[in-house]
Amino acid sequence: MRIMSLDVGSQTIGVAVSDLFGWTAQGVETIRHTTREKDFARLWELTDQYKVEEFVLGLPLNMNGTKGMRAERTEEFAHELEEAFPDIPWRFWDERLTTVMAQKELIAANVSRKKRRKVIDKMAAVVILEDYLHYLALNGGKK
């Protein structure tokens, strides 16, 4: 079963998918927001290509656990996603500090600042999915 994680930002959507066994996460791409219809059209192509059976959406909570405007926008996106993809279940995953972790990994890999800007959202989606897959492994696959 493949799982797709989405890091939904104000201008982009970072996308990552799991391998067939649910062990690893690979970054797929960063979708640049244009219209919701075009965003979802691209997601349809990717879900078909990778045979996705579940979405995990990063929920950007504040450090104290409260929801801010960005989290509320992500919740709105999730409801639209649910309407566009009624057969694919989804869940939120706490994404606090995932961008920071992705940034550190890219810096450690000596990726230039210019290249980091292009892939940071995709890498954040990878971190979200890796965290979720780790959770599933520790809990015997129970969600």
mmCIF file of N, CA and C in Angstrom:
data_model
loop_
_atom_site.group_PDB
_atom_site.id
_atom_site.type_symbol
_atom_site.label_atom_id
_atom_site.label_comp_id
_atom_site.label_asym_id
_atom_site.label_seq_id
_atom_site.Cartn_x
_atom_site.Cartn_y
_atom_site.Cartn_z
ATOM 1 N N MET A 1 0.846 -1.184 0.000
ATOM 2 C CA MET A 1 0.000 0.000 0.000
ATOM 3 C C MET A 1 0.886 1.240 0.000
ATOM 4 N N ARG A 2 0.660 2.123 -0.936
ATOM 5 C CA ARG A 2 1.439 3.363 -0.992
ATOM 6 C C ARG A 2 0.682 4.490 -0.305
ATOM 7 N N ILE A 3 1.451 5.277 0.415
ATOM 8 C CA ILE A 3 0.914 6.437 1.108
ATOM 9 C C ILE A 3 1.575 7.665 0.503
ATOM 10 N N MET A 4 0.796 8.717 0.300
ATOM 11 C CA MET A 4 1.320 9.977 -0.221
ATOM 12 C C MET A 4 1.190 11.036 0.855
ATOM 13 N N SER A 5 2.279 11.735 1.118
ATOM 14 C CA SER A 5 2.214 12.835 2.071
ATOM 15 C C SER A 5 2.243 14.152 1.306
ATOM 16 N N LEU A 6 1.546 15.121 1.859
ATOM 17 C CA LEU A 6 1.452 16.444 1.267
ATOM 18 C C LEU A 6 1.839 17.487 2.306
ATOM 19 N N ASP A 7 2.760 18.346 1.923
ATOM 20 C CA ASP A 7 3.130 19.494 2.744
ATOM 21 C C ASP A 7 2.515 20.707 2.051
ATOM 22 N N VAL A 8 1.355 21.115 2.524
ATOM 23 C CA VAL A 8 0.577 22.156 1.860
ATOM 24 C C VAL A 8 0.998 23.527 2.372
ATOM 25 N N GLY A 9 1.578 24.318 1.498
ATOM 26 C CA GLY A 9 1.981 25.668 1.838
ATOM 27 C C GLY A 9 1.098 26.681 1.134
ATOM 28 N N SER A 10 1.413 27.939 1.295
ATOM 29 C CA SER A 10 0.597 28.984 0.666
ATOM 30 C C SER A 10 0.859 29.077 -0.835
ATOM 31 N N GLN A 11 2.051 28.676 -1.287
ATOM 32 C CA GLN A 11 2.381 28.772 -2.710
ATOM 33 C C GLN A 11 2.677 27.431 -3.358
ATOM 34 N N THR A 12 2.972 26.413 -2.558
ATOM 35 C CA THR A 12 3.350 25.118 -3.110
ATOM 36 C C THR A 12 2.775 23.967 -2.290
ATOM 37 N N ILE A 13 2.832 22.780 -2.897
ATOM 38 C CA ILE A 13 2.472 21.543 -2.206
ATOM 39 C C ILE A 13 3.652 20.589 -2.403
ATOM 40 N N GLY A 14 4.321 20.250 -1.316
ATOM 41 C CA GLY A 14 5.379 19.254 -1.380
ATOM 42 C C GLY A 14 4.751 17.878 -1.379
ATOM 43 N N VAL A 15 5.253 16.987 -2.242
ATOM 44 C CA VAL A 15 4.667 15.660 -2.395
ATOM 45 C C VAL A 15 5.744 14.593 -2.200
ATOM 46 N N ALA A 16 5.419 13.576 -1.408
ATOM 47 C CA ALA A 16 6.287 12.417 -1.223
ATOM 48 C C ALA A 16 5.413 11.169 -1.209
ATOM 49 N N VAL A 17 5.981 10.030 -1.576
ATOM 50 C CA VAL A 17 5.254 8.757 -1.534
ATOM 51 C C VAL A 17 6.105 7.698 -0.836
ATOM 52 N N SER A 18 5.412 6.723 -0.298
ATOM 53 C CA SER A 18 6.105 5.599 0.322
ATOM 54 C C SER A 18 6.411 4.550 -0.744
ATOM 55 N N ASP A 19 7.313 3.643 -0.396
ATOM 56 C CA ASP A 19 7.517 2.480 -1.255
ATOM 57 C C ASP A 19 6.333 1.543 -1.037
ATOM 58 N N LEU A 20 6.255 0.465 -1.786
ATOM 59 C CA LEU A 20 5.112 -0.453 -1.709
ATOM 60 C C LEU A 20 4.959 -1.111 -0.339
ATOM 61 N N PHE A 21 6.067 -1.257 0.387
ATOM 62 C CA PHE A 21 6.015 -1.913 1.690
ATOM 63 C C PHE A 21 5.752 -0.945 2.841
ATOM 64 N N GLY A 22 5.771 0.355 2.552
ATOM 65 C CA GLY A 22 5.563 1.339 3.602
ATOM 66 C C GLY A 22 6.760 1.487 4.521
ATOM 67 N N TRP A 23 7.959 1.265 3.970
ATOM 68 C CA TRP A 23 9.174 1.362 4.775
ATOM 69 C C TRP A 23 9.895 2.682 4.591
ATOM 70 N N THR A 24 9.880 3.199 3.364
ATOM 71 C CA THR A 24 10.649 4.400 3.066
ATOM 72 C C THR A 24 9.787 5.445 2.375
ATOM 73 N N ALA A 25 10.275 6.679 2.394
ATOM 74 C CA ALA A 25 9.587 7.790 1.741
ATOM 75 C C ALA A 25 10.516 8.405 0.704
ATOM 76 N N GLN A 26 9.966 8.719 -0.451
ATOM 77 C CA GLN A 26 10.728 9.365 -1.504
ATOM 78 C C GLN A 26 10.023 10.656 -1.909
ATOM 79 N N GLY A 27 10.791 11.707 -2.066
ATOM 80 C CA GLY A 27 10.227 12.952 -2.556
ATOM 81 C C GLY A 27 9.850 12.803 -4.018
ATOM 82 N N VAL A 28 8.692 13.329 -4.385
ATOM 83 C CA VAL A 28 8.209 13.216 -5.765
ATOM 84 C C VAL A 28 8.377 14.538 -6.494
ATOM 85 N N GLU A 29 7.750 15.571 -5.968
ATOM 86 C CA GLU A 29 7.841 16.878 -6.620
ATOM 87 C C GLU A 29 7.248 17.948 -5.728
ATOM 88 N N THR A 30 7.393 19.172 -6.171
ATOM 89 C CA THR A 30 6.750 20.315 -5.542
ATOM 90 C C THR A 30 5.785 20.887 -6.568
ATOM 91 N N ILE A 31 4.517 20.885 -6.205
ATOM 92 C CA ILE A 31 3.483 21.441 -7.090
ATOM 93 C C ILE A 31 3.339 22.921 -6.769
ATOM 94 N N ARG A 32 3.469 23.748 -7.763
ATOM 95 C CA ARG A 32 3.287 25.193 -7.592
ATOM 96 C C ARG A 32 1.792 25.483 -7.693
ATOM 97 N N HIS A 33 1.218 26.111 -6.656
ATOM 98 C CA HIS A 33 -0.210 26.441 -6.678
ATOM 99 C C HIS A 33 -0.540 27.348 -7.860
ATOM 100 N N THR A 34 -1.541 26.968 -8.590
ATOM 101 C CA THR A 34 -2.115 27.859 -9.613
ATOM 102 C C THR A 34 -3.592 27.993 -9.284
ATOM 103 N N THR A 35 -4.351 26.948 -9.600
ATOM 104 C CA THR A 35 -5.749 26.875 -9.171
ATOM 105 C C THR A 35 -5.949 25.541 -8.463
ATOM 106 N N ARG A 36 -6.964 25.450 -7.661
ATOM 107 C CA ARG A 36 -7.234 24.202 -6.954
ATOM 108 C C ARG A 36 -7.492 23.081 -7.964
ATOM 109 N N GLU A 37 -8.183 23.410 -9.068
ATOM 110 C CA GLU A 37 -8.464 22.405 -10.093
ATOM 111 C C GLU A 37 -7.167 21.845 -10.686
ATOM 112 N N LYS A 38 -6.219 22.725 -10.981
ATOM 113 C CA LYS A 38 -4.941 22.265 -11.537
ATOM 114 C C LYS A 38 -4.123 21.515 -10.496
ATOM 115 N N ASP A 39 -4.174 21.979 -9.245
ATOM 116 C CA ASP A 39 -3.473 21.266 -8.170
ATOM 117 C C ASP A 39 -4.001 19.835 -8.072
ATOM 118 N N PHE A 40 -5.317 19.702 -8.044
ATOM 119 C CA PHE A 40 -5.920 18.381 -7.899
ATOM 120 C C PHE A 40 -5.758 17.546 -9.166
ATOM 121 N N ALA A 41 -5.727 18.173 -10.320
ATOM 122 C CA ALA A 41 -5.480 17.423 -11.558
ATOM 123 C C ALA A 41 -4.105 16.771 -11.495
ATOM 124 N N ARG A 42 -3.109 17.525 -11.024
ATOM 125 C CA ARG A 42 -1.761 16.950 -10.897
ATOM 126 C C ARG A 42 -1.738 15.864 -9.832
ATOM 127 N N LEU A 43 -2.439 16.078 -8.736
ATOM 128 C CA LEU A 43 -2.498 15.049 -7.697
ATOM 129 C C LEU A 43 -3.186 13.790 -8.216
ATOM 130 N N TRP A 44 -4.207 13.943 -9.060
ATOM 131 C CA TRP A 44 -4.868 12.775 -9.670
ATOM 132 C C TRP A 44 -3.865 11.984 -10.492
ATOM 133 N N GLU A 45 -3.055 12.678 -11.277
ATOM 134 C CA GLU A 45 -2.036 11.992 -12.082
ATOM 135 C C GLU A 45 -1.070 11.224 -11.192
ATOM 136 N N LEU A 46 -0.637 11.861 -10.111
ATOM 137 C CA LEU A 46 0.328 11.226 -9.221
ATOM 138 C C LEU A 46 -0.284 10.064 -8.438
ATOM 139 N N THR A 47 -1.515 10.224 -7.971
ATOM 140 C CA THR A 47 -2.151 9.126 -7.230
ATOM 141 C C THR A 47 -2.378 7.928 -8.139
ATOM 142 N N ASP A 48 -2.680 8.190 -9.403
ATOM 143 C CA ASP A 48 -2.852 7.104 -10.363
ATOM 144 C C ASP A 48 -1.506 6.448 -10.663
ATOM 145 N N GLN A 49 -0.500 7.256 -10.901
ATOM 146 C CA GLN A 49 0.831 6.744 -11.219
ATOM 147 C C GLN A 49 1.390 5.869 -10.107
ATOM 148 N N TYR A 50 1.232 6.304 -8.863
ATOM 149 C CA TYR A 50 1.808 5.586 -7.720
ATOM 150 C C TYR A 50 0.819 4.655 -7.019
ATOM 151 N N LYS A 51 -0.418 4.618 -7.495
ATOM 152 C CA LYS A 51 -1.450 3.751 -6.892
ATOM 153 C C LYS A 51 -1.599 4.035 -5.395
ATOM 154 N N VAL A 52 -1.810 5.302 -5.095
ATOM 155 C CA VAL A 52 -1.891 5.768 -3.712
ATOM 156 C C VAL A 52 -3.194 5.313 -3.066
ATOM 157 N N GLU A 53 -3.087 4.844 -1.817
ATOM 158 C CA GLU A 53 -4.253 4.372 -1.074
ATOM 159 C C GLU A 53 -4.547 5.196 0.175
ATOM 160 N N GLU A 54 -3.671 6.152 0.477
ATOM 161 C CA GLU A 54 -3.893 6.996 1.650
ATOM 162 C C GLU A 54 -3.087 8.280 1.507
ATOM 163 N N PHE A 55 -3.667 9.384 1.996
ATOM 164 C CA PHE A 55 -2.968 10.666 2.074
ATOM 165 C C PHE A 55 -2.626 10.966 3.522
ATOM 166 N N VAL A 56 -1.473 11.566 3.731
ATOM 167 C CA VAL A 56 -1.104 12.116 5.032
ATOM 168 C C VAL A 56 -0.778 13.581 4.791
ATOM 169 N N LEU A 57 -1.520 14.448 5.438
ATOM 170 C CA LEU A 57 -1.322 15.884 5.273
ATOM 171 C C LEU A 57 -0.636 16.454 6.506
ATOM 172 N N GLY A 58 0.448 17.153 6.270
ATOM 173 C CA GLY A 58 1.116 17.820 7.376
ATOM 174 C C GLY A 58 0.248 18.932 7.919
ATOM 175 N N LEU A 59 0.003 18.911 9.226
ATOM 176 C CA LEU A 59 -0.792 19.952 9.878
ATOM 177 C C LEU A 59 0.162 20.872 10.628
ATOM 178 N N PRO A 60 0.300 22.106 10.154
ATOM 179 C CA PRO A 60 1.272 23.032 10.750
ATOM 180 C C PRO A 60 0.754 23.698 12.022
ATOM 181 N N LEU A 61 0.841 22.976 13.118
ATOM 182 C CA LEU A 61 0.416 23.523 14.401
ATOM 183 C C LEU A 61 1.462 24.497 14.917
ATOM 184 N N ASN A 62 1.018 25.403 15.771
ATOM 185 C CA ASN A 62 1.952 26.290 16.462
ATOM 186 C C ASN A 62 2.760 25.450 17.455
ATOM 187 N N MET A 63 3.869 25.976 17.904
ATOM 188 C CA MET A 63 4.728 25.219 18.816
ATOM 189 C C MET A 63 4.011 24.820 20.106
ATOM 190 N N ASN A 64 3.002 25.590 20.514
ATOM 191 C CA ASN A 64 2.253 25.250 21.731
ATOM 192 C C ASN A 64 1.086 24.307 21.442
ATOM 193 N N GLY A 65 0.972 23.831 20.189
ATOM 194 C CA GLY A 65 -0.070 22.867 19.830
ATOM 195 C C GLY A 65 -1.367 23.472 19.343
ATOM 196 N N THR A 66 -1.470 24.785 19.356
ATOM 197 C CA THR A 66 -2.692 25.425 18.876
ATOM 198 C C THR A 66 -2.668 25.556 17.358
ATOM 199 N N LYS A 67 -3.848 25.798 16.803
ATOM 200 C CA LYS A 67 -3.972 25.977 15.357
ATOM 201 C C LYS A 67 -3.935 27.454 15.013
ATOM 202 N N GLY A 68 -3.137 27.775 14.036
ATOM 203 C CA GLY A 68 -3.087 29.139 13.521
ATOM 204 C C GLY A 68 -3.749 29.200 12.157
ATOM 205 N N MET A 69 -3.556 30.314 11.469
ATOM 206 C CA MET A 69 -4.161 30.507 10.164
ATOM 207 C C MET A 69 -3.683 29.462 9.155
ATOM 208 N N ARG A 70 -2.403 29.124 9.175
ATOM 209 C CA ARG A 70 -1.859 28.135 8.224
ATOM 210 C C ARG A 70 -2.514 26.770 8.433
ATOM 211 N N ALA A 71 -2.727 26.363 9.681
ATOM 212 C CA ALA A 71 -3.394 25.091 9.977
ATOM 213 C C ALA A 71 -4.846 25.128 9.504
ATOM 214 N N GLU A 72 -5.500 26.259 9.689
ATOM 215 C CA GLU A 72 -6.889 26.381 9.233
ATOM 216 C C GLU A 72 -6.979 26.270 7.715
ATOM 217 N N ARG A 73 -6.024 26.860 7.015
ATOM 218 C CA ARG A 73 -6.002 26.744 5.546
ATOM 219 C C ARG A 73 -5.741 25.301 5.118
ATOM 220 N N THR A 74 -4.913 24.613 5.857
ATOM 221 C CA THR A 74 -4.638 23.204 5.544
ATOM 222 C C THR A 74 -5.884 22.361 5.777
ATOM 223 N N GLU A 75 -6.646 22.688 6.805
ATOM 224 C CA GLU A 75 -7.899 21.975 7.051
ATOM 225 C C GLU A 75 -8.883 22.211 5.909
ATOM 226 N N GLU A 76 -8.953 23.432 5.411
ATOM 227 C CA GLU A 76 -9.814 23.729 4.254
ATOM 228 C C GLU A 76 -9.371 22.910 3.046
ATOM 229 N N PHE A 77 -8.064 22.858 2.816
ATOM 230 C CA PHE A 77 -7.524 22.067 1.710
ATOM 231 C C PHE A 77 -7.926 20.597 1.879
ATOM 232 N N ALA A 78 -7.845 20.080 3.105
ATOM 233 C CA ALA A 78 -8.184 18.675 3.369
ATOM 234 C C ALA A 78 -9.632 18.377 3.021
ATOM 235 N N HIS A 79 -10.537 19.291 3.319
ATOM 236 C CA HIS A 79 -11.946 19.065 3.002
ATOM 237 C C HIS A 79 -12.177 19.070 1.493
ATOM 238 N N GLU A 80 -11.469 19.933 0.789
ATOM 239 C CA GLU A 80 -11.558 19.942 -0.669
ATOM 240 C C GLU A 80 -10.925 18.675 -1.249
ATOM 241 N N LEU A 81 -9.837 18.229 -0.652
ATOM 242 C CA LEU A 81 -9.181 16.997 -1.077
ATOM 243 C C LEU A 81 -10.126 15.811 -0.903
ATOM 244 N N GLU A 82 -10.827 15.787 0.203
ATOM 245 C CA GLU A 82 -11.772 14.710 0.486
ATOM 246 C C GLU A 82 -12.882 14.663 -0.566
ATOM 247 N N GLU A 83 -13.335 15.820 -1.011
ATOM 248 C CA GLU A 83 -14.360 15.868 -2.056
ATOM 249 C C GLU A 83 -13.800 15.419 -3.405
ATOM 250 N N ALA A 84 -12.565 15.813 -3.698
ATOM 251 C CA ALA A 84 -11.955 15.475 -4.986
ATOM 252 C C ALA A 84 -11.492 14.017 -5.044
ATOM 253 N N PHE A 85 -11.133 13.439 -3.897
ATOM 254 C CA PHE A 85 -10.618 12.070 -3.820
ATOM 255 C C PHE A 85 -11.422 11.273 -2.785
ATOM 256 N N PRO A 86 -12.707 11.048 -3.035
ATOM 257 C CA PRO A 86 -13.551 10.411 -2.010
ATOM 258 C C PRO A 86 -13.150 8.978 -1.668
ATOM 259 N N ASP A 87 -12.416 8.308 -2.542
ATOM 260 C CA ASP A 87 -12.040 6.921 -2.295
ATOM 261 C C ASP A 87 -10.680 6.753 -1.623
ATOM 262 N N ILE A 88 -10.007 7.879 -1.365
ATOM 263 C CA ILE A 88 -8.688 7.798 -0.728
ATOM 264 C C ILE A 88 -8.784 8.441 0.652
ATOM 265 N N PRO A 89 -8.656 7.638 1.702
ATOM 266 C CA PRO A 89 -8.710 8.217 3.052
ATOM 267 C C PRO A 89 -7.502 9.104 3.316
ATOM 268 N N TRP A 90 -7.671 10.018 4.259
ATOM 269 C CA TRP A 90 -6.588 10.926 4.600
ATOM 270 C C TRP A 90 -6.550 11.131 6.099
ATOM 271 N N ARG A 91 -5.420 11.609 6.554
ATOM 272 C CA ARG A 91 -5.278 11.960 7.963
ATOM 273 C C ARG A 91 -4.275 13.089 8.084
ATOM 274 N N PHE A 92 -4.395 13.826 9.169
ATOM 275 C CA PHE A 92 -3.429 14.871 9.471
ATOM 276 C C PHE A 92 -2.261 14.272 10.242
ATOM 277 N N TRP A 93 -1.091 14.886 10.083
ATOM 278 C CA TRP A 93 0.078 14.506 10.858
ATOM 279 C C TRP A 93 0.776 15.785 11.301
ATOM 280 N N ASP A 94 1.092 15.857 12.561
ATOM 281 C CA ASP A 94 1.757 17.029 13.126
ATOM 282 C C ASP A 94 3.069 17.266 12.384
ATOM 283 N N GLU A 95 3.206 18.430 11.780
ATOM 284 C CA GLU A 95 4.406 18.709 10.986
ATOM 285 C C GLU A 95 5.316 19.753 11.629
ATOM 286 N N ARG A 96 5.124 20.013 12.909
ATOM 287 C CA ARG A 96 5.994 20.984 13.563
ATOM 288 C C ARG A 96 7.459 20.613 13.378
ATOM 289 N N LEU A 97 8.236 21.567 12.960
ATOM 290 C CA LEU A 97 9.682 21.469 12.772
ATOM 291 C C LEU A 97 10.123 20.613 11.584
ATOM 292 N N THR A 98 9.190 20.118 10.755
ATOM 293 C CA THR A 98 9.617 19.302 9.617
ATOM 294 C C THR A 98 10.414 20.124 8.612
ATOM 295 N N THR A 99 10.036 21.362 8.389
ATOM 296 C CA THR A 99 10.783 22.197 7.445
ATOM 297 C C THR A 99 12.187 22.460 7.982
ATOM 298 N N VAL A 100 12.308 22.657 9.290
ATOM 299 C CA VAL A 100 13.613 22.866 9.903
ATOM 300 C C VAL A 100 14.471 21.613 9.737
ATOM 301 N N MET A 101 13.876 20.449 9.962
ATOM 302 C CA MET A 101 14.610 19.197 9.810
ATOM 303 C C MET A 101 15.032 18.986 8.356
ATOM 304 N N ALA A 102 14.117 19.264 7.425
ATOM 305 C CA ALA A 102 14.444 19.129 6.000
ATOM 306 C C ALA A 102 15.568 20.085 5.618
ATOM 307 N N GLN A 103 15.483 21.306 6.130
ATOM 308 C CA GLN A 103 16.523 22.305 5.847
ATOM 309 C C GLN A 103 17.885 21.827 6.344
ATOM 310 N N LYS A 104 17.925 21.268 7.544
ATOM 311 C CA LYS A 104 19.188 20.774 8.107
ATOM 312 C C LYS A 104 19.755 19.634 7.268
ATOM 313 N N GLU A 105 18.880 18.733 6.800
ATOM 314 C CA GLU A 105 19.338 17.619 5.967
ATOM 315 C C GLU A 105 19.929 18.135 4.657
ATOM 316 N N LEU A 106 19.289 19.126 4.056
ATOM 317 C CA LEU A 106 19.784 19.680 2.798
ATOM 318 C C LEU A 106 21.110 20.414 2.991
ATOM 319 N N ILE A 107 21.221 21.132 4.098
ATOM 320 C CA ILE A 107 22.485 21.826 4.389
ATOM 321 C C ILE A 107 23.591 20.802 4.619
ATOM 322 N N ALA A 108 23.278 19.743 5.359
ATOM 323 C CA ALA A 108 24.270 18.695 5.612
ATOM 324 C C ALA A 108 24.713 18.024 4.311
ATOM 325 N N ALA A 109 23.814 17.973 3.334
ATOM 326 C CA ALA A 109 24.144 17.376 2.031
ATOM 327 C C ALA A 109 24.815 18.390 1.107
ATOM 328 N N ASN A 110 25.089 19.581 1.639
ATOM 329 C CA ASN A 110 25.780 20.632 0.891
ATOM 330 C C ASN A 110 24.990 21.121 -0.331
ATOM 331 N N VAL A 111 23.663 21.177 -0.186
ATOM 332 C CA VAL A 111 22.807 21.676 -1.258
ATOM 333 C C VAL A 111 22.792 23.202 -1.175
ATOM 334 N N SER A 112 22.975 23.853 -2.306
ATOM 335 C CA SER A 112 23.033 25.318 -2.325
ATOM 336 C C SER A 112 21.704 25.920 -1.875
ATOM 337 N N ARG A 113 21.781 27.157 -1.392
ATOM 338 C CA ARG A 113 20.587 27.862 -0.926
ATOM 339 C C ARG A 113 19.533 27.949 -2.032
ATOM 340 N N LYS A 114 19.964 28.220 -3.249
ATOM 341 C CA LYS A 114 19.040 28.340 -4.383
ATOM 342 C C LYS A 114 18.320 27.006 -4.651
ATOM 343 N N LYS A 115 19.051 25.916 -4.614
ATOM 344 C CA LYS A 115 18.444 24.604 -4.839
ATOM 345 C C LYS A 115 17.559 24.197 -3.669
ATOM 346 N N ARG A 116 17.956 24.582 -2.450
ATOM 347 C CA ARG A 116 17.142 24.255 -1.267
ATOM 348 C C ARG A 116 15.758 24.861 -1.379
ATOM 349 N N ARG A 117 15.688 26.105 -1.859
ATOM 350 C CA ARG A 117 14.381 26.765 -2.000
ATOM 351 C C ARG A 117 13.458 25.988 -2.924
ATOM 352 N N LYS A 118 14.040 25.338 -3.934
ATOM 353 C CA LYS A 118 13.232 24.609 -4.917
ATOM 354 C C LYS A 118 12.712 23.273 -4.391
ATOM 355 N N VAL A 119 13.420 22.686 -3.428
ATOM 356 C CA VAL A 119 13.050 21.338 -2.988
ATOM 357 C C VAL A 119 12.623 21.238 -1.527
ATOM 358 N N ILE A 120 12.631 22.333 -0.802
ATOM 359 C CA ILE A 120 12.365 22.269 0.636
ATOM 360 C C ILE A 120 10.990 21.702 0.959
ATOM 361 N N ASP A 121 9.960 22.061 0.190
ATOM 362 C CA ASP A 121 8.612 21.566 0.481
ATOM 363 C C ASP A 121 8.500 20.068 0.198
ATOM 364 N N LYS A 122 9.152 19.625 -0.868
ATOM 365 C CA LYS A 122 9.179 18.191 -1.181
ATOM 366 C C LYS A 122 9.895 17.437 -0.065
ATOM 367 N N MET A 123 11.005 17.987 0.416
ATOM 368 C CA MET A 123 11.751 17.338 1.489
ATOM 369 C C MET A 123 10.968 17.345 2.804
ATOM 370 N N ALA A 124 10.216 18.406 3.051
ATOM 371 C CA ALA A 124 9.374 18.441 4.251
ATOM 372 C C ALA A 124 8.305 17.346 4.165
ATOM 373 N N ALA A 125 7.763 17.116 2.962
ATOM 374 C CA ALA A 125 6.788 16.037 2.774
ATOM 375 C C ALA A 125 7.438 14.685 3.064
ATOM 376 N N VAL A 126 8.700 14.527 2.686
ATOM 377 C CA VAL A 126 9.428 13.290 2.986
ATOM 378 C C VAL A 126 9.552 13.112 4.497
ATOM 379 N N VAL A 127 9.906 14.166 5.208
ATOM 380 C CA VAL A 127 10.063 14.084 6.666
ATOM 381 C C VAL A 127 8.724 13.735 7.321
ATOM 382 N N ILE A 128 7.649 14.349 6.867
ATOM 383 C CA ILE A 128 6.311 14.039 7.392
ATOM 384 C C ILE A 128 6.008 12.561 7.194
ATOM 385 N N LEU A 129 6.237 12.070 5.985
ATOM 386 C CA LEU A 129 5.916 10.672 5.680
ATOM 387 C C LEU A 129 6.825 9.711 6.442
ATOM 388 N N GLU A 130 8.102 10.018 6.547
ATOM 389 C CA GLU A 130 9.009 9.162 7.320
ATOM 390 C C GLU A 130 8.553 9.055 8.772
ATOM 391 N N ASP A 131 8.132 10.174 9.332
ATOM 392 C CA ASP A 131 7.652 10.187 10.710
ATOM 393 C C ASP A 131 6.395 9.326 10.848
ATOM 394 N N TYR A 132 5.490 9.456 9.906
ATOM 395 C CA TYR A 132 4.246 8.678 9.923
ATOM 396 C C TYR A 132 4.546 7.186 9.755
ATOM 397 N N LEU A 133 5.419 6.832 8.818
ATOM 398 C CA LEU A 133 5.766 5.427 8.604
ATOM 399 C C LEU A 133 6.430 4.833 9.843
ATOM 400 N N HIS A 134 7.261 5.624 10.501
ATOM 401 C CA HIS A 134 7.906 5.178 11.744
ATOM 402 C C HIS A 134 6.843 4.904 12.808
ATOM 403 N N TYR A 135 5.867 5.792 12.912
ATOM 404 C CA TYR A 135 4.764 5.614 13.855
ATOM 405 C C TYR A 135 4.022 4.307 13.562
ATOM 406 N N LEU A 136 3.711 4.063 12.275
ATOM 407 C CA LEU A 136 3.003 2.840 11.906
ATOM 408 C C LEU A 136 3.825 1.607 12.272
ATOM 409 N N ALA A 137 5.124 1.649 12.010
ATOM 410 C CA ALA A 137 5.991 0.500 12.316
ATOM 411 C C ALA A 137 6.019 0.225 13.811
ATOM 412 N N LEU A 138 6.060 1.263 14.611
ATOM 413 C CA LEU A 138 6.089 1.082 16.066
ATOM 414 C C LEU A 138 4.761 0.596 16.629
ATOM 415 N N ASN A 139 3.685 0.841 15.905
ATOM 416 C CA ASN A 139 2.351 0.479 16.388
ATOM 417 C C ASN A 139 1.746 -0.690 15.606
ATOM 418 N N GLY A 140 2.589 -1.464 14.971
ATOM 419 C CA GLY A 140 2.101 -2.653 14.252
ATOM 420 C C GLY A 140 1.170 -2.319 13.105
ATOM 421 N N GLY A 141 1.336 -1.148 12.505
ATOM 422 C CA GLY A 141 0.510 -0.750 11.375
ATOM 423 C C GLY A 141 -0.825 -0.141 11.758
ATOM 424 N N LYS A 142 -1.078 -0.033 13.060
ATOM 425 C CA LYS A 142 -2.356 0.540 13.527
ATOM 426 C C LYS A 142 -2.308 2.052 13.436
ATOM 427 N N LYS A 143 -3.375 2.609 12.904
ATOM 428 C CA LYS A 143 -3.418 4.064 12.714
ATOM 429 C C LYS A 143 -4.076 4.731 13.848
#
